[in-house]
Coordinates of C-alpha atoms in Angstrom, one line a residue:
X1 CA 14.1 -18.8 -4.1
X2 CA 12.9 -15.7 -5.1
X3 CA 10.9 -14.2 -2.3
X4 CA 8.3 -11.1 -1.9
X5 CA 7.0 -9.9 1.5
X6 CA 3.5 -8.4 1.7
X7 CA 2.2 -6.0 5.0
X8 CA -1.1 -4.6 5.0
X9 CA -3.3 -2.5 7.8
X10 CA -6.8 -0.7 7.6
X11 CA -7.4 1.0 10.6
X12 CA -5.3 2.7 13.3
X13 CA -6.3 -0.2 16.2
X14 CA -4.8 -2.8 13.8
X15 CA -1.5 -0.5 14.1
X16 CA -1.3 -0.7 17.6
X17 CA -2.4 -4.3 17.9
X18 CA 0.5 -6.0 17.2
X19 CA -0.8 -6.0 13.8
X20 CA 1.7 -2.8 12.7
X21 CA 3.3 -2.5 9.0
X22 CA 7.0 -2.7 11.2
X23 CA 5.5 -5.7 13.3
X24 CA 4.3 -8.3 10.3
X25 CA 7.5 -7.3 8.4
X26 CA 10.0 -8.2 11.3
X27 CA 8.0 -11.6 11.3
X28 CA 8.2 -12.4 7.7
X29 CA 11.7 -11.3 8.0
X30 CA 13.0 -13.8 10.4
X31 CA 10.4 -16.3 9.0
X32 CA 12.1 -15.8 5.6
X33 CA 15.4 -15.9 7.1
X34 CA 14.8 -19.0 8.9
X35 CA 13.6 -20.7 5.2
X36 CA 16.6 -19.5 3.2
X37 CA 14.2 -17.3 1.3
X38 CA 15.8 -14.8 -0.9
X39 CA 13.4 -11.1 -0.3
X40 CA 13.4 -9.6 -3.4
X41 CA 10.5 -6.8 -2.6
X42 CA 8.6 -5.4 0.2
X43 CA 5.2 -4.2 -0.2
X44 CA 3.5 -2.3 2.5
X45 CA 0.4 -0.5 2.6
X46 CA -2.7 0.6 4.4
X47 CA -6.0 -0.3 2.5
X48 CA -9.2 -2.1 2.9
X49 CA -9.1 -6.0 2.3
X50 CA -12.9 -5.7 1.7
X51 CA -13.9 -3.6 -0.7
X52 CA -13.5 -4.5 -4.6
X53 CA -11.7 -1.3 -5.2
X54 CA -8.0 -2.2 -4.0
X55 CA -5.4 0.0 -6.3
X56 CA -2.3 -0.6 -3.9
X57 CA -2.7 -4.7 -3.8
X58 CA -3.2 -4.1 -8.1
X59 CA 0.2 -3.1 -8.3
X60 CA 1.2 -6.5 -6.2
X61 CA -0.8 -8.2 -8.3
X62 CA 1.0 -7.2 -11.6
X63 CA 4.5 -7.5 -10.0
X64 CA 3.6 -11.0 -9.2
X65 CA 2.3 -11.6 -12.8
X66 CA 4.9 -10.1 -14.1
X67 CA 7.5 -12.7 -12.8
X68 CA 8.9 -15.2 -15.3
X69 CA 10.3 -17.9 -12.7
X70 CA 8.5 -19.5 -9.1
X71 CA 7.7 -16.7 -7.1
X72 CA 7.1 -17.2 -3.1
X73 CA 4.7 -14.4 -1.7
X74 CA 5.0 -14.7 2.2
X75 CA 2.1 -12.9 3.8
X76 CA 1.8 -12.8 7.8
X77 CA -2.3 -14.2 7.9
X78 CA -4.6 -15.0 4.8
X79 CA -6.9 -11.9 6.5
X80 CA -3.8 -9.7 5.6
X81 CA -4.4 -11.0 2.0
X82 CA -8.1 -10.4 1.9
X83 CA -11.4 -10.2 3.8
X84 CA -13.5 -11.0 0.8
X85 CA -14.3 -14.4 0.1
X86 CA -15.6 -14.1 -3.6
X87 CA -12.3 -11.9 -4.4
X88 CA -11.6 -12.7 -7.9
X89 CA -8.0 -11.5 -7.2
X90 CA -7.8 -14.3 -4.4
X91 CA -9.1 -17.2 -6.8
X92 CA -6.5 -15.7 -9.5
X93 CA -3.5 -16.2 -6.8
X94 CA -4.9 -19.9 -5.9
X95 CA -5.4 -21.4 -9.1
X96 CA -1.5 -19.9 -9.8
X97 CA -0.2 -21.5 -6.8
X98 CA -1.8 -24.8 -7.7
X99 CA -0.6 -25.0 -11.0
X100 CA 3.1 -24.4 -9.4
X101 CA 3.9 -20.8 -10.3
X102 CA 3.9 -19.5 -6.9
X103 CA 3.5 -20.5 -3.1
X104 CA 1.7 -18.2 -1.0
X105 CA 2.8 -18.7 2.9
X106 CA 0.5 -17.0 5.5
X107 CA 3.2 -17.5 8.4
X108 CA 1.3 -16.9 11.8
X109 CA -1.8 -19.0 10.2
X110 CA 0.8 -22.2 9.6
X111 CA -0.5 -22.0 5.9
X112 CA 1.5 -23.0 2.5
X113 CA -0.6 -23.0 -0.9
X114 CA 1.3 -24.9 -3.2
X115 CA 0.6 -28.0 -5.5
X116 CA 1.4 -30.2 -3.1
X117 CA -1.4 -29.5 -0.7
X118 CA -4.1 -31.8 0.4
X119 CA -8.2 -31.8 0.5
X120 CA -8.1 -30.9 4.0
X121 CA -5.6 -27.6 3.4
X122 CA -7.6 -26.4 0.5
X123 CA -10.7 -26.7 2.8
X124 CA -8.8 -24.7 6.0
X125 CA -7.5 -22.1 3.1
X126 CA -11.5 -21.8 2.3
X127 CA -12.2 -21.7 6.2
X128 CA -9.8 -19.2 6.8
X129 CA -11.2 -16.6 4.1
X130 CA -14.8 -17.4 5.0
X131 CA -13.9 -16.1 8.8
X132 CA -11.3 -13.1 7.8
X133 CA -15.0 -12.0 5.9
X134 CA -17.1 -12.5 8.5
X135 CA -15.1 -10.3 11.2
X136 CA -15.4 -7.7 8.3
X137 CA -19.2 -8.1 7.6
X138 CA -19.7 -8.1 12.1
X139 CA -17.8 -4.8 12.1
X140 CA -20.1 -3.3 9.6
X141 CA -23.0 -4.3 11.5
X142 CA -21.7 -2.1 14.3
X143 CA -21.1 0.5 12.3
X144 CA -24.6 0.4 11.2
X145 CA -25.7 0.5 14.5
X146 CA -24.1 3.1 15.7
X147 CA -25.1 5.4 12.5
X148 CA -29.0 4.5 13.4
X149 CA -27.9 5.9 17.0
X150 CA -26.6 8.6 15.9
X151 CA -29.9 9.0 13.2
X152 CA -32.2 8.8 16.2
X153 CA -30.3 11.5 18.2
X154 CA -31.2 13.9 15.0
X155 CA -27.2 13.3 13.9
X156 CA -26.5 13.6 10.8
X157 CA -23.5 11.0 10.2
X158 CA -22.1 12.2 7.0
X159 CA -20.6 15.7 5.4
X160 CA -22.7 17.9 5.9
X161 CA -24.8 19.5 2.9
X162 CA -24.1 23.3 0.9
X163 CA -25.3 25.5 3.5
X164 CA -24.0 24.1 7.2
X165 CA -20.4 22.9 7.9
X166 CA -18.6 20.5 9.4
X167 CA -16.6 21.5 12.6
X168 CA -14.5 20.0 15.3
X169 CA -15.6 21.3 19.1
X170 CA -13.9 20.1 21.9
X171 CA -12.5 17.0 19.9
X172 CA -16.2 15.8 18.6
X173 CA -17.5 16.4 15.0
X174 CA -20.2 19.0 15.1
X175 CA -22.8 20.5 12.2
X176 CA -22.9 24.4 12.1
X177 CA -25.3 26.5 10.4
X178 CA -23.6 28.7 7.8
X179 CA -25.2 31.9 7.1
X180 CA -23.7 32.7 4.5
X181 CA -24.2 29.8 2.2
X182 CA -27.4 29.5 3.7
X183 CA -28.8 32.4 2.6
X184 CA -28.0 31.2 -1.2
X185 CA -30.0 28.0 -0.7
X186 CA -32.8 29.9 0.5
X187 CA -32.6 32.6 -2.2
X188 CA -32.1 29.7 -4.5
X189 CA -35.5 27.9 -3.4
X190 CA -37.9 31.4 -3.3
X191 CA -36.4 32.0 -7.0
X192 CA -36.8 29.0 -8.5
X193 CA -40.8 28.4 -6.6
X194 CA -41.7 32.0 -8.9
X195 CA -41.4 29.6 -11.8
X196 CA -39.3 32.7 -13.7
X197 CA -35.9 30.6 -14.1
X198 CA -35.5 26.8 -15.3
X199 CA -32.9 24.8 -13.4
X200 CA -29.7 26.0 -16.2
X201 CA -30.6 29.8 -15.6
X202 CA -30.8 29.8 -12.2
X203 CA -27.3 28.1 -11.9
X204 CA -26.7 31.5 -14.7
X205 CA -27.9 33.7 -11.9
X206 CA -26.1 32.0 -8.8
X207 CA -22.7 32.3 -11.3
X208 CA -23.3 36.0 -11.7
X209 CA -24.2 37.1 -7.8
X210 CA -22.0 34.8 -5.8
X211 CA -19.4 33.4 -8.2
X212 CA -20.6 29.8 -7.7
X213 CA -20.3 27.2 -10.5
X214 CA -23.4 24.8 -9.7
X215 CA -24.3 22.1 -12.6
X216 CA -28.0 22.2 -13.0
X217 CA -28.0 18.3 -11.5
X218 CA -26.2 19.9 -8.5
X219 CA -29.1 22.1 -7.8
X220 CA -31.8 19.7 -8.4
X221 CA -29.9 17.6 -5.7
X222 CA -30.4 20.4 -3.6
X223 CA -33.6 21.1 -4.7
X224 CA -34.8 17.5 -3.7
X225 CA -32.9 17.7 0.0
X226 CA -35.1 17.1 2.4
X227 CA -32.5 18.2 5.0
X228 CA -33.3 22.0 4.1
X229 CA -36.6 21.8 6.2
X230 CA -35.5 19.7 8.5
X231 CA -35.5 16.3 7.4
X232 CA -32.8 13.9 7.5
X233 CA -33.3 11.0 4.3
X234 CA -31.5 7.3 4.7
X235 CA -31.9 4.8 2.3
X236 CA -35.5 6.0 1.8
X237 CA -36.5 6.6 5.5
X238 CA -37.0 10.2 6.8
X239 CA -35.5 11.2 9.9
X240 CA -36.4 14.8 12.1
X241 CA -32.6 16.4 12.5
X242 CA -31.1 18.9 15.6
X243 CA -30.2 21.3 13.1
X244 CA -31.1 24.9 12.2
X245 CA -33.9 24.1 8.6
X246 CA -32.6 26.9 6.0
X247 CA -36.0 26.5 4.1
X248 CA -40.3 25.9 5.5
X249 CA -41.5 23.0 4.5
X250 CA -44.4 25.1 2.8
X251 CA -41.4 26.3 0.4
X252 CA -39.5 22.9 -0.2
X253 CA -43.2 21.3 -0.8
X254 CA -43.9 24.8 -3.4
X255 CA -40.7 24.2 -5.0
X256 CA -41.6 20.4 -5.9
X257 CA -44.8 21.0 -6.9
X258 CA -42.6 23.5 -9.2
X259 CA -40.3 20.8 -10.6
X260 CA -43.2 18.6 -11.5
X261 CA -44.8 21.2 -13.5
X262 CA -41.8 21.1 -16.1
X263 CA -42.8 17.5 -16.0
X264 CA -39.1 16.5 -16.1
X265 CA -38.6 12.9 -17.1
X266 CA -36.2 10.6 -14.7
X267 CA -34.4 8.3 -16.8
X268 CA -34.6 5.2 -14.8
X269 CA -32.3 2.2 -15.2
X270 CA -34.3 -0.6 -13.8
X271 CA -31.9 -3.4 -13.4
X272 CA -33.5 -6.6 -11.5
X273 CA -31.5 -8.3 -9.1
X274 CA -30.1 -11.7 -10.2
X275 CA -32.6 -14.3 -8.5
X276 CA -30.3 -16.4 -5.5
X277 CA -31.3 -19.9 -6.5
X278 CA -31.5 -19.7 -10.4
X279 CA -30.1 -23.2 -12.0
X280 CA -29.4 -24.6 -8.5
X281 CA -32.2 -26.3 -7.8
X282 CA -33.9 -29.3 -9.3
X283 CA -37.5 -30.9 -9.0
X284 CA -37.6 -33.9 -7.5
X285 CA -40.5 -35.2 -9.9
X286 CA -39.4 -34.5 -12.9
X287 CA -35.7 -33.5 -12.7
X288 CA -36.2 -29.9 -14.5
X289 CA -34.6 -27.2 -12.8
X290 CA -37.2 -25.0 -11.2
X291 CA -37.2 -21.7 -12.6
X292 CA -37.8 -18.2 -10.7
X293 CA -39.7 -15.5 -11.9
X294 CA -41.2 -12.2 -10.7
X295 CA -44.7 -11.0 -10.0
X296 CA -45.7 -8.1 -8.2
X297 CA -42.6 -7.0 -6.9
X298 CA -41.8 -10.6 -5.4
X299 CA -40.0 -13.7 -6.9
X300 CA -41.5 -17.1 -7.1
X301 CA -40.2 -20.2 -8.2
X302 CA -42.0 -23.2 -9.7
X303 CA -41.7 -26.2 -12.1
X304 CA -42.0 -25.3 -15.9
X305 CA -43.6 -29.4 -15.8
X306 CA -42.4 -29.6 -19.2
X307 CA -42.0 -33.6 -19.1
X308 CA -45.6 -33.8 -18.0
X309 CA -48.4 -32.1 -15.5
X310 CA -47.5 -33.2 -11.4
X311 CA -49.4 -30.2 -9.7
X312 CA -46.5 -28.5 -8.8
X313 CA -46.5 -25.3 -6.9
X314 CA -45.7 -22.1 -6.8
X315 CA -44.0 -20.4 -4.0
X316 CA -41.8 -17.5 -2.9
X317 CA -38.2 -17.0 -2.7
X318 CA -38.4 -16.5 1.0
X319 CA -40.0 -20.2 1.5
X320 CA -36.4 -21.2 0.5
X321 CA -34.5 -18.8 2.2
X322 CA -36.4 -20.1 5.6
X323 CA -35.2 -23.4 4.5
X324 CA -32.2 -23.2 3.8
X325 CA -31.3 -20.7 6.7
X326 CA -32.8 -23.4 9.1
X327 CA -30.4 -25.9 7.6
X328 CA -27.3 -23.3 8.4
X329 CA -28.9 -22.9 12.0
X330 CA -28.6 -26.6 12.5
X331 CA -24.4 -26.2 12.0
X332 CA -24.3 -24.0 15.0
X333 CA -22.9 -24.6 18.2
X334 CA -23.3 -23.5 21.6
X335 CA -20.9 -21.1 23.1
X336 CA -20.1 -23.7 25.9
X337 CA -20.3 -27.0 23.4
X338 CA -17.4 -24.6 21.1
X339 CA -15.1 -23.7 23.9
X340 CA -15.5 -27.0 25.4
X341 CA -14.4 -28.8 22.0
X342 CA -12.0 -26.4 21.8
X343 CA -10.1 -26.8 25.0
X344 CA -10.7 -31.1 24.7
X345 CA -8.8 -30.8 21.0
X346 CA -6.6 -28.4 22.2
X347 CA -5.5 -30.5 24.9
X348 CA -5.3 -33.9 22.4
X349 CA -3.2 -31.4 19.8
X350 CA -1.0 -30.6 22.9
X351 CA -0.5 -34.4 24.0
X352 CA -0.4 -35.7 20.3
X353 CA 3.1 -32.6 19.9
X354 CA 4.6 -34.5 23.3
X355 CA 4.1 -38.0 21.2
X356 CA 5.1 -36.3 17.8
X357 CA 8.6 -34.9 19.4
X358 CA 9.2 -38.2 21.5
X359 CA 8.9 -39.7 18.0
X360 CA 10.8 -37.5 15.9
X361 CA 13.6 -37.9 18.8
X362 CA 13.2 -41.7 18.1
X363 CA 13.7 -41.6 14.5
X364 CA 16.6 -38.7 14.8
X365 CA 19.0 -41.4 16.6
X366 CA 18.0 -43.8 14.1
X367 CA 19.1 -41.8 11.6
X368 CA 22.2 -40.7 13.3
X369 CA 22.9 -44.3 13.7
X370 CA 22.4 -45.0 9.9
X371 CA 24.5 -42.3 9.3
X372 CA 27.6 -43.3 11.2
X373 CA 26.8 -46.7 9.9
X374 CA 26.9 -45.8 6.2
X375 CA 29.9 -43.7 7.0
X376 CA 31.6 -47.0 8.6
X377 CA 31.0 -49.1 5.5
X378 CA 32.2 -46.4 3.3
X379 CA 35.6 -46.6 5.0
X380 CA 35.5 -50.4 5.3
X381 CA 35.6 -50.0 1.6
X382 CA 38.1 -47.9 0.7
X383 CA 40.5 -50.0 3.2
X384 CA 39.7 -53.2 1.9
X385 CA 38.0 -54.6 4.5
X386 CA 34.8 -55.8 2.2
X387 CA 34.1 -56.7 -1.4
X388 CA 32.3 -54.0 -3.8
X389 CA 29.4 -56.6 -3.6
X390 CA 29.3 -56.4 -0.2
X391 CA 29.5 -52.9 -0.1
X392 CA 26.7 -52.3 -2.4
X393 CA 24.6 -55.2 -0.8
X394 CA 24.7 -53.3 2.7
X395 CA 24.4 -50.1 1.3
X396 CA 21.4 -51.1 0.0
X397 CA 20.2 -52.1 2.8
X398 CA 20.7 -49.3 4.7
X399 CA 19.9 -46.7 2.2
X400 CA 16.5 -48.2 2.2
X401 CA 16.1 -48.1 5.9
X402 CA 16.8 -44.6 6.1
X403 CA 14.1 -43.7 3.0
X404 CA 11.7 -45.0 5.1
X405 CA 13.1 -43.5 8.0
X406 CA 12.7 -40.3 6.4
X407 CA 9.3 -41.1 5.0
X408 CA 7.7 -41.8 9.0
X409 CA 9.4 -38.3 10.1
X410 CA 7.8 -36.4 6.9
X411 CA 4.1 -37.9 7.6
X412 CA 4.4 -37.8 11.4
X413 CA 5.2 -33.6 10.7
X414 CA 2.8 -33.6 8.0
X415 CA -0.3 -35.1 10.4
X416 CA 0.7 -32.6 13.2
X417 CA 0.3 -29.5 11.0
X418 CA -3.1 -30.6 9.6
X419 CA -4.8 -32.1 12.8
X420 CA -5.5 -28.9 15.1
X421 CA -5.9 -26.1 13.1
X422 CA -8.0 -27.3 10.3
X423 CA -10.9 -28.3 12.9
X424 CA -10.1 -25.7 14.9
X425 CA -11.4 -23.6 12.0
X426 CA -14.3 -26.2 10.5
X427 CA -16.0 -25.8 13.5
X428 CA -16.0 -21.8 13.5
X429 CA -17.1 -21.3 10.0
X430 CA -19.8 -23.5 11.0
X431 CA -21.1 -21.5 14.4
X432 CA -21.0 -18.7 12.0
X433 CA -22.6 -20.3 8.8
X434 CA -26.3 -19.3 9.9
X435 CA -24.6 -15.2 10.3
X436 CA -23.0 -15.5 6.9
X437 CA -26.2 -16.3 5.1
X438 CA -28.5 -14.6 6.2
X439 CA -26.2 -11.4 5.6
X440 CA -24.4 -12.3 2.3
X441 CA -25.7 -10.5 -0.8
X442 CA -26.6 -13.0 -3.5
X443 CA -23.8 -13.7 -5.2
X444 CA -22.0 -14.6 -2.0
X445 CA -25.0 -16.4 -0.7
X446 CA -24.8 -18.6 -4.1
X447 CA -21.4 -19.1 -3.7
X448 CA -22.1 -20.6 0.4
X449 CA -24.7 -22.7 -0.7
X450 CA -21.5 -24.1 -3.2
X451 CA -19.6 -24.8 -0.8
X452 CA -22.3 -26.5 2.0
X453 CA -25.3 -28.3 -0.6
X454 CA -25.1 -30.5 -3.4
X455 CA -27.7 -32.6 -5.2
X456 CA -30.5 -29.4 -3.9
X457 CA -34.0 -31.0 -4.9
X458 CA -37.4 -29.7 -4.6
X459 CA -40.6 -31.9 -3.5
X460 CA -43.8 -29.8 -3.7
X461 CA -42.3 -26.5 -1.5
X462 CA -39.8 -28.7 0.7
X463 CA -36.4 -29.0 -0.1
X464 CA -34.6 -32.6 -0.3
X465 CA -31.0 -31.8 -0.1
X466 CA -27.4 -33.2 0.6
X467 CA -24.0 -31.5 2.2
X468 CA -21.0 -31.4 1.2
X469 CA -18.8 -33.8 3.9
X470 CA -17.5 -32.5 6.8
X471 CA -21.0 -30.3 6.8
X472 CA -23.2 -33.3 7.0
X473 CA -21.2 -34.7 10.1
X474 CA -22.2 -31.7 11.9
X475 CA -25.7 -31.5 10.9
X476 CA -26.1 -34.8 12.0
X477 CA -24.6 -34.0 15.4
X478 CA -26.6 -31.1 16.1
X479 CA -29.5 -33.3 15.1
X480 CA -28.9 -35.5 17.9
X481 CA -31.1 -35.0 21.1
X482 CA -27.8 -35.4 22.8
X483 CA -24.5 -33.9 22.3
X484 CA -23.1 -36.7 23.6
X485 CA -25.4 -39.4 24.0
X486 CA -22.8 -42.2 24.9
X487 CA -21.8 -42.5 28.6
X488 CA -18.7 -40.7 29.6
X489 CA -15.4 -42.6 30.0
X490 CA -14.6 -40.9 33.2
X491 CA -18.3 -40.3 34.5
X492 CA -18.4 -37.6 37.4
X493 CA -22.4 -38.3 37.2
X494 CA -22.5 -34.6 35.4
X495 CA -26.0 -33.9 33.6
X496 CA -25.4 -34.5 29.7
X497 CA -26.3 -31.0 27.4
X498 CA -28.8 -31.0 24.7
X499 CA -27.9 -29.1 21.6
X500 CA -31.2 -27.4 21.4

């Protein structure tokens, strides 16, 4: 069967990691050698899984569409694939594999999508992409971190503005102060506070003397730096820098007192952000979805109490979002409780492969022994030695017995592929769930409260709720005074933990 092979890194550790563009391609290679696979391309590229801008994996995509018979895309893990877990891309490739026109095989995650697959597959694929995001959304934590470091150190951690450059001393990135192009900036900010030139013929000017092409936006983003005097801006926050100011904060603060004299008008697009639990949650009165709206800068939900007047309240968005947060808290587990589970189903998974293989060896003399035993009645035939009655009466026989022969070998392989690593990864989404909320924008946070709530009801300002099964298992666990309240089949009169 037509076969493609798909190789992808973002960062230079993932290269020497075992995780190299050589290194997954020599395992899908011997993985697709092993399956009689046919490789018909190769795609390999270095690009970020994350963000929604992916130009190299479009042109993988539109191969793939492109294809007019079953197409097998062999990838080494479903993080390889993608780190987002709302990529429409992704959903685009599933629904294809589930309608038969592809199977996607993640080979070092033990993974086949096809149309064949079960409830608990579909739920590890899920698993698998909610965790390849979350490694993605820790690693952007640290970076943030480590640019506020660098913000309280007076480090600016971006390229540096018209009037200092950036440098390499001594293998670390420095900011220099450039005298020349500092020198226009200043000029630039003692012409412009005389009130002689507008924004378009001081750009004339600057043309002229230094053979600069500055748009008049340009300048009024340099204008509007706070940087010149000294003054680092993130996200709305000031910060004091290390480096040499080109302008006094007397003449930045002249120079917007300047710009607010033209009285120049800001065209700004106010777009409100979609509200997280619109049309997902229901009263519990009345059965009318309770509708968000937004006063003052904050949003608050309510009861329209169309059907008829029950008192119901109004309250803010973050009432819910403690709620619900709360709820995901409850799906964690300790450190110790995790590894502990861990090793125990690790150790069942390892004794359940010794039974699974004395099986299988079981049933592979059985079938040899049908084998040589149809083979036998074959010849009995052709020399005479039975009827053609008889003949087909015991090759019925035997013919059946090896159906279901083969039957208990495919559903003894099929249990052992499904047992281990589906829980394996339940039970890390769900130590992570409380992470994922809390930092998932609201689309994503909507989607998560998909995949964990149904039936989300409101009673006055507490929400009545139901999860999704396995979800509700663990909840109910965690909920438990006692991790394990029963006695201990082997008691070594060891103090039981508390989940708390």
């Amino acid at each position: 069967m037509k076969t493609i092979i798909i190789a992808r890194v973002s960062t230079e550790e993932q290269k020497e990691a075992g995780l190299s563009l050589p290194a997954q391609i020599a395992r899908l290679e011997k993985y697709c050698q092993n399956k009689g696979f046919k490789i018909v391309e190769r795609f390999c590229f270095d690009e970020s899984a994350y963000k929604d801008q992916r130009h190299e994996f479009d042109k993988i995509l539109d191969f793939i569409l492109e294809q007019t018979e079953k197409l097998i895309v062999c990838c080494d893990k479903v993080d390889r694939l993608s780190r987002n877990f709302f990529d429409k891309r992704i959903s685009m490739l599933y629904d294809k594999a589930l309608t038969d026109a592809i199977e996607l095989h993640f080979v070092s995650d033990g993974q086949v999508i096809n149309s064949q697959i079960s409830a608990a597959e579909k739920f590890q694929f899920g698993i698998s992409l909610g965790l390849a995001k979350y490694y993605s959304d820790a690693i952007s934590d640290n970076v943030k971190r480590a640019i506020e470091q660098k913000l309280q150190k007076g480090e600016w951690p971006a390229r540096a503005p018209y009037g200092y450059q950036n440098v390499l001393i001594e293998g670390r990135k420095e900011i220099i102060y450039d005298e020349y192009a500092a020198r226009i900036v200043h000029k630039a900010f003692e012409l412009y506070a005389t009130k002689a030139f507008s924004l378009a013929s001081l750009c004339e000017k600057i043309k002229r003397d230094h053979n600069l092409t500055w748009s008049a936006s340009y300048l009024d983003k340099i204008f509007d730096n706070p940087f010149y005097y000294g003054v680092m801006r993130i996200n709305s926050k000031l910060y004091p820098h290390k480096y040499q100011p080109i302008v006094s904060k007397s003449l930045f603060d002249e120079v917007q007192q300047v710009q607010a004299s033209f009285e120049k008008k800001k065209i700004q697009k106010l777009v409100g952000r979609p509200y997280a639990y619109r049309g997902m949650i229901r009263c519990a009165i009345c059965d009318l979805a309770i509708t968000p709206e937004k006063h003052k800068g904050f949003v608050y939900y309510h009861c329209t109490q169309f059907k008829g007047k029950h008192n119901a309240s109004w309250f803010r968005e973050e009432v819910l979002d403690e709620q619900l947060a709360q709820v995901f808290k409850c799906l964690e587990l300790s450190e110790a409780i995790l590894e502990e589970t861990l090793t125990t189903l690790n150790s069942l998974h390892e004794s359940k492969v010794a039974f699974q293989q004395q099986q299988l060896s079981i049933y592979t003399k059985e079938q040899q022994k049908l084998t040589k035993m149809l083979d036998n009645l074959y010849l009995d035939k052709l020399q005479g030695s039975i009827t053609t009655s008889e003949y087909d009466r015991f090759y019925t026989s035997l013919r059946d017995q090896e159906v279901d022969l083969r039957a208990r070998m495919s559903l003894l392989e099929e249990v052992d592929t499904n047992y281990y690593i589906t829980v394996k990864y339940l039970l890390k989404l769900a130590s992570k769930a409380h992470e994922l909320f809390v930092s998932s924008e609201v689309d994503q946070k909507r989607q998560l409260l998909k995949l964990v709530f149904q039936n989300l009801r409101l009673d006055d300002e507490k929400l009545v709720y139901e999860l999704v099964s396995p979800f509700d298992a663990l909840v109910n666990c965690t909920d438990d005074q006692l991790w394990r309240p029963q006695g201990d089949s082997n008691p070594c009169f060891r103090r039981e933990r508390a989940t708390s």
